[in-house]
mmCIF file with all atom_site columns, C-alpha atoms in Angstrom:
data_model
loop_
_atom_site.group_PDB
_atom_site.id
_atom_site.type_symbol
_atom_site.label_atom_id
_atom_site.label_alt_id
_atom_site.label_comp_id
_atom_site.label_asym_id
_atom_site.label_entity_id
_atom_site.label_seq_id
_atom_site.pdbx_PDB_ins_code
_atom_site.Cartn_x
_atom_site.Cartn_y
_atom_site.Cartn_z
_atom_site.occupancy
_atom_site.B_iso_or_equiv
_atom_site.pdbx_formal_charge
_atom_site.auth_seq_id
_atom_site.auth_comp_id
_atom_site.auth_asym_id
_atom_site.auth_atom_id
_atom_site.pdbx_PDB_model_num
ATOM 1   C CA . GLN A 1 1   ? 0.000   0.000  0.000   1.00 75.00 ? 1   GLN A CA 1
ATOM 2   C CA . VAL A 1 2   ? 1.313   3.406  -1.011  1.00 87.00 ? 2   VAL A CA 1
ATOM 3   C CA . GLN A 1 3   ? 0.743   6.087  1.618   1.00 92.00 ? 3   GLN A CA 1
ATOM 4   C CA . LEU A 1 4   ? -0.623  9.441  0.473   1.00 94.00 ? 4   LEU A CA 1
ATOM 5   C CA . VAL A 1 5   ? 0.009   12.452 2.698   1.00 95.00 ? 5   VAL A CA 1
ATOM 6   C CA . GLU A 1 6   ? -2.300  15.424 2.286   1.00 96.00 ? 6   GLU A CA 1
ATOM 7   C CA . SER A 1 7   ? -1.741  18.995 3.381   1.00 96.00 ? 7   SER A CA 1
ATOM 8   C CA . GLY A 1 8   ? -3.075  22.488 2.777   1.00 97.00 ? 8   GLY A CA 1
ATOM 9   C CA . GLY A 1 9   ? -6.540  22.350 4.277   1.00 97.00 ? 9   GLY A CA 1
ATOM 10  C CA . GLY A 1 10  ? -7.824  24.913 6.710   1.00 97.00 ? 10  GLY A CA 1
ATOM 11  C CA . LEU A 1 11  ? -10.318 27.659 7.401   1.00 98.00 ? 11  LEU A CA 1
ATOM 12  C CA . VAL A 1 12  ? -10.891 30.338 4.803   1.00 98.00 ? 12  VAL A CA 1
ATOM 13  C CA . GLN A 1 13  ? -13.480 33.028 4.184   1.00 98.00 ? 13  GLN A CA 1
ATOM 14  C CA . ALA A 1 14  ? -15.843 32.835 1.245   1.00 98.00 ? 14  ALA A CA 1
ATOM 15  C CA . GLY A 1 15  ? -14.105 34.090 -1.871  1.00 98.00 ? 15  GLY A CA 1
ATOM 16  C CA . GLY A 1 16  ? -10.697 33.001 -0.634  1.00 98.00 ? 16  GLY A CA 1
ATOM 17  C CA . SER A 1 17  ? -8.266  30.409 -1.939  1.00 98.00 ? 17  SER A CA 1
ATOM 18  C CA . LEU A 1 18  ? -6.464  27.294 -0.759  1.00 98.00 ? 18  LEU A CA 1
ATOM 19  C CA . ARG A 1 19  ? -4.074  24.843 -2.364  1.00 98.00 ? 19  ARG A CA 1
ATOM 20  C CA . LEU A 1 20  ? -4.166  21.197 -1.367  1.00 98.00 ? 20  LEU A CA 1
ATOM 21  C CA . SER A 1 21  ? -1.193  18.896 -1.869  1.00 97.00 ? 21  SER A CA 1
ATOM 22  C CA . CYS A 1 22  ? -1.018  15.114 -1.919  1.00 96.00 ? 22  CYS A CA 1
ATOM 23  C CA . ALA A 1 23  ? 2.347   13.352 -1.945  1.00 94.00 ? 23  ALA A CA 1
ATOM 24  C CA . ALA A 1 24  ? 2.982   9.635  -2.318  1.00 90.00 ? 24  ALA A CA 1
ATOM 25  C CA . SER A 1 25  ? 5.310   8.028  0.196   1.00 88.00 ? 25  SER A CA 1
ATOM 26  C CA . ARG A 1 26  ? 7.430   6.414  -2.482  1.00 82.00 ? 26  ARG A CA 1
ATOM 27  C CA . SER A 1 27  ? 8.027   6.440  -6.179  1.00 78.00 ? 27  SER A CA 1
ATOM 28  C CA . ILE A 1 28  ? 5.473   4.530  -8.217  1.00 75.00 ? 28  ILE A CA 1
ATOM 29  C CA . PHE A 1 29  ? 6.413   3.009  -11.523 1.00 72.00 ? 29  PHE A CA 1
ATOM 30  C CA . ARG A 1 30  ? 3.272   4.167  -13.257 1.00 77.00 ? 30  ARG A CA 1
ATOM 31  C CA . ILE A 1 31  ? 0.424   6.341  -12.004 1.00 83.00 ? 31  ILE A CA 1
ATOM 32  C CA . ASP A 1 32  ? -2.560  6.066  -14.332 1.00 89.00 ? 32  ASP A CA 1
ATOM 33  C CA . ALA A 1 33  ? -4.673  8.790  -12.769 1.00 92.00 ? 33  ALA A CA 1
ATOM 34  C CA . MET A 1 34  ? -4.865  11.143 -9.824  1.00 92.00 ? 34  MET A CA 1
ATOM 35  C CA . GLY A 1 35  ? -7.943  12.712 -8.359  1.00 96.00 ? 35  GLY A CA 1
ATOM 36  C CA . TRP A 1 36  ? -9.581  14.647 -5.574  1.00 98.00 ? 36  TRP A CA 1
ATOM 37  C CA . TYR A 1 37  ? -12.823 13.751 -3.828  1.00 98.00 ? 37  TYR A CA 1
ATOM 38  C CA . ARG A 1 38  ? -14.717 15.399 -1.014  1.00 98.00 ? 38  ARG A CA 1
ATOM 39  C CA . GLN A 1 39  ? -17.256 14.396 1.589   1.00 98.00 ? 39  GLN A CA 1
ATOM 40  C CA . ALA A 1 40  ? -19.430 16.734 3.614   1.00 97.00 ? 40  ALA A CA 1
ATOM 41  C CA . PRO A 1 41  ? -21.119 15.601 6.846   1.00 91.00 ? 41  PRO A CA 1
ATOM 42  C CA . GLY A 1 42  ? -24.082 13.369 6.084   1.00 93.00 ? 42  GLY A CA 1
ATOM 43  C CA . LYS A 1 43  ? -23.257 13.308 2.375   1.00 96.00 ? 43  LYS A CA 1
ATOM 44  C CA . GLN A 1 44  ? -21.729 10.750 0.053   1.00 97.00 ? 44  GLN A CA 1
ATOM 45  C CA . ARG A 1 45  ? -18.197 11.175 -1.150  1.00 97.00 ? 45  ARG A CA 1
ATOM 46  C CA . GLU A 1 46  ? -18.173 12.919 -4.508  1.00 97.00 ? 46  GLU A CA 1
ATOM 47  C CA . LEU A 1 47  ? -15.688 13.374 -7.304  1.00 97.00 ? 47  LEU A CA 1
ATOM 48  C CA . VAL A 1 48  ? -14.145 16.838 -7.530  1.00 98.00 ? 48  VAL A CA 1
ATOM 49  C CA . ALA A 1 49  ? -11.446 16.561 -10.198 1.00 98.00 ? 49  ALA A CA 1
ATOM 50  C CA . THR A 1 50  ? -9.245  14.020 -11.948 1.00 97.00 ? 50  THR A CA 1
ATOM 51  C CA . ILE A 1 51  ? -6.145  14.118 -14.106 1.00 94.00 ? 51  ILE A CA 1
ATOM 52  C CA . THR A 1 52  ? -4.908  11.207 -16.188 1.00 91.00 ? 52  THR A CA 1
ATOM 53  C CA . ARG A 1 53  ? -1.362  10.176 -16.992 1.00 86.00 ? 53  ARG A CA 1
ATOM 54  C CA . ASP A 1 54  ? -1.536  11.978 -20.319 1.00 88.00 ? 54  ASP A CA 1
ATOM 55  C CA . GLY A 1 55  ? -2.792  15.168 -18.680 1.00 89.00 ? 55  GLY A CA 1
ATOM 56  C CA . LYS A 1 56  ? -6.500  14.999 -19.420 1.00 95.00 ? 56  LYS A CA 1
ATOM 57  C CA . THR A 1 57  ? -8.531  16.742 -16.722 1.00 97.00 ? 57  THR A CA 1
ATOM 58  C CA . ASN A 1 58  ? -12.150 16.502 -15.662 1.00 97.00 ? 58  ASN A CA 1
ATOM 59  C CA . TYR A 1 59  ? -14.052 18.533 -13.091 1.00 98.00 ? 59  TYR A CA 1
ATOM 60  C CA . ALA A 1 60  ? -17.338 18.359 -11.297 1.00 98.00 ? 60  ALA A CA 1
ATOM 61  C CA . ASP A 1 61  ? -19.724 20.987 -12.627 1.00 98.00 ? 61  ASP A CA 1
ATOM 62  C CA . SER A 1 62  ? -19.844 22.628 -9.211  1.00 97.00 ? 62  SER A CA 1
ATOM 63  C CA . VAL A 1 63  ? -16.127 23.500 -9.279  1.00 98.00 ? 63  VAL A CA 1
ATOM 64  C CA . LYS A 1 64  ? -15.466 24.204 -12.952 1.00 98.00 ? 64  LYS A CA 1
ATOM 65  C CA . GLY A 1 65  ? -13.758 27.535 -13.425 1.00 98.00 ? 65  GLY A CA 1
ATOM 66  C CA . ARG A 1 66  ? -12.788 27.736 -9.750  1.00 98.00 ? 66  ARG A CA 1
ATOM 67  C CA . PHE A 1 67  ? -10.617 24.660 -9.067  1.00 98.00 ? 67  PHE A CA 1
ATOM 68  C CA . THR A 1 68  ? -7.546  23.448 -10.942 1.00 98.00 ? 68  THR A CA 1
ATOM 69  C CA . ILE A 1 69  ? -5.980  20.005 -10.591 1.00 98.00 ? 69  ILE A CA 1
ATOM 70  C CA . SER A 1 70  ? -2.323  19.484 -11.461 1.00 95.00 ? 70  SER A CA 1
ATOM 71  C CA . ARG A 1 71  ? 0.463   17.012 -10.830 1.00 91.00 ? 71  ARG A CA 1
ATOM 72  C CA . ASP A 1 72  ? 4.218   16.744 -10.598 1.00 89.00 ? 72  ASP A CA 1
ATOM 73  C CA . ASN A 1 73  ? 5.147   13.289 -11.839 1.00 80.00 ? 73  ASN A CA 1
ATOM 74  C CA . ALA A 1 74  ? 8.753   13.551 -10.661 1.00 83.00 ? 74  ALA A CA 1
ATOM 75  C CA . LYS A 1 75  ? 7.535   14.111 -7.097  1.00 86.00 ? 75  LYS A CA 1
ATOM 76  C CA . ASN A 1 76  ? 4.518   11.776 -7.291  1.00 84.00 ? 76  ASN A CA 1
ATOM 77  C CA . THR A 1 77  ? 2.469   14.699 -6.048  1.00 91.00 ? 77  THR A CA 1
ATOM 78  C CA . GLU A 1 78  ? -0.900  16.122 -7.033  1.00 92.00 ? 78  GLU A CA 1
ATOM 79  C CA . TYR A 1 79  ? -2.373  19.508 -6.233  1.00 96.00 ? 79  TYR A CA 1
ATOM 80  C CA . LEU A 1 80  ? -5.774  21.097 -6.092  1.00 98.00 ? 80  LEU A CA 1
ATOM 81  C CA . GLN A 1 81  ? -5.804  24.871 -6.397  1.00 98.00 ? 81  GLN A CA 1
ATOM 82  C CA . MET A 1 82  ? -9.125  26.159 -5.093  1.00 98.00 ? 82  MET A CA 1
ATOM 83  C CA . SER A 1 83  ? -10.254 29.721 -5.720  1.00 98.00 ? 83  SER A CA 1
ATOM 84  C CA . SER A 1 84  ? -13.475 31.660 -5.188  1.00 98.00 ? 84  SER A CA 1
ATOM 85  C CA . LEU A 1 85  ? -14.356 29.263 -2.405  1.00 98.00 ? 85  LEU A CA 1
ATOM 86  C CA . LYS A 1 86  ? -17.956 28.979 -1.288  1.00 98.00 ? 86  LYS A CA 1
ATOM 87  C CA . PRO A 1 87  ? -19.447 27.697 1.976   1.00 97.00 ? 87  PRO A CA 1
ATOM 88  C CA . GLU A 1 88  ? -20.800 24.698 0.077   1.00 97.00 ? 88  GLU A CA 1
ATOM 89  C CA . ASP A 1 89  ? -17.207 23.670 -0.654  1.00 98.00 ? 89  ASP A CA 1
ATOM 90  C CA . THR A 1 90  ? -16.816 22.832 3.036   1.00 98.00 ? 90  THR A CA 1
ATOM 91  C CA . ALA A 1 91  ? -15.888 19.154 3.293   1.00 98.00 ? 91  ALA A CA 1
ATOM 92  C CA . VAL A 1 92  ? -13.117 16.704 3.986   1.00 98.00 ? 92  VAL A CA 1
ATOM 93  C CA . TYR A 1 93  ? -11.046 16.416 0.830   1.00 98.00 ? 93  TYR A CA 1
ATOM 94  C CA . TYR A 1 94  ? -9.384  13.140 -0.126  1.00 98.00 ? 94  TYR A CA 1
ATOM 95  C CA . CYS A 1 95  ? -6.774  12.532 -2.776  1.00 97.00 ? 95  CYS A CA 1
ATOM 96  C CA . LYS A 1 96  ? -6.558  9.311  -4.739  1.00 95.00 ? 96  LYS A CA 1
ATOM 97  C CA . ILE A 1 97  ? -4.125  7.692  -7.129  1.00 93.00 ? 97  ILE A CA 1
ATOM 98  C CA . GLU A 1 98  ? -4.745  4.816  -9.498  1.00 91.00 ? 98  GLU A CA 1
ATOM 99  C CA . TYR A 1 99  ? -1.860  2.639  -10.612 1.00 88.00 ? 99  TYR A CA 1
ATOM 100 C CA . GLY A 1 100 ? -2.227  -0.621 -12.416 1.00 86.00 ? 100 GLY A CA 1
ATOM 101 C CA . THR A 1 101 ? -5.058  -2.459 -10.692 1.00 89.00 ? 101 THR A CA 1
ATOM 102 C CA . LEU A 1 102 ? -4.493  -0.663 -7.376  1.00 90.00 ? 102 LEU A CA 1
ATOM 103 C CA . ASN A 1 103 ? -5.842  2.454  -5.687  1.00 92.00 ? 103 ASN A CA 1
ATOM 104 C CA . SER A 1 104 ? -4.507  4.479  -2.773  1.00 94.00 ? 104 SER A CA 1
ATOM 105 C CA . TRP A 1 105 ? -6.338  7.131  -0.757  1.00 96.00 ? 105 TRP A CA 1
ATOM 106 C CA . GLY A 1 106 ? -5.088  9.993  1.355   1.00 96.00 ? 106 GLY A CA 1
ATOM 107 C CA . GLN A 1 107 ? -6.112  10.476 4.970   1.00 96.00 ? 107 GLN A CA 1
ATOM 108 C CA . GLY A 1 108 ? -8.296  13.478 4.200   1.00 97.00 ? 108 GLY A CA 1
ATOM 109 C CA . THR A 1 109 ? -7.865  17.153 4.970   1.00 97.00 ? 109 THR A CA 1
ATOM 110 C CA . GLN A 1 110 ? -10.575 19.472 6.256   1.00 98.00 ? 110 GLN A CA 1
ATOM 111 C CA . VAL A 1 111 ? -11.554 22.517 4.231   1.00 98.00 ? 111 VAL A CA 1
ATOM 112 C CA . THR A 1 112 ? -13.936 24.919 5.947   1.00 98.00 ? 112 THR A CA 1
ATOM 113 C CA . VAL A 1 113 ? -15.286 27.982 4.150   1.00 98.00 ? 113 VAL A CA 1
ATOM 114 C CA . SER A 1 114 ? -16.991 30.579 6.318   1.00 97.00 ? 114 SER A CA 1
ATOM 115 C CA . SER A 1 115 ? -19.547 33.167 5.241   1.00 93.00 ? 115 SER A CA 1
#
């Protein structure tokens, strides 16, 4: 199991920005995709953004134009730049990597957006 360490969460006012980072504990031969998910209290975990090995990105409609997913393959790290944050973005954010037939999840980082 590859460990994913997340950082960058916190408390921010509506309209503010945060950048989340997710770093793998070791080098992985091939990462097929990276992504970010979030889960609010009482809600199901939902997809936020993904990026494939060839750089193709996809975003949930609710974050398009505000969030940007990126990766640094040399560092086995993915990022989520979040701008124009809204209270409804409040959730625990989880990163995920897919490699071969395996998946690894981060421990989650809390993002709280106040009005």
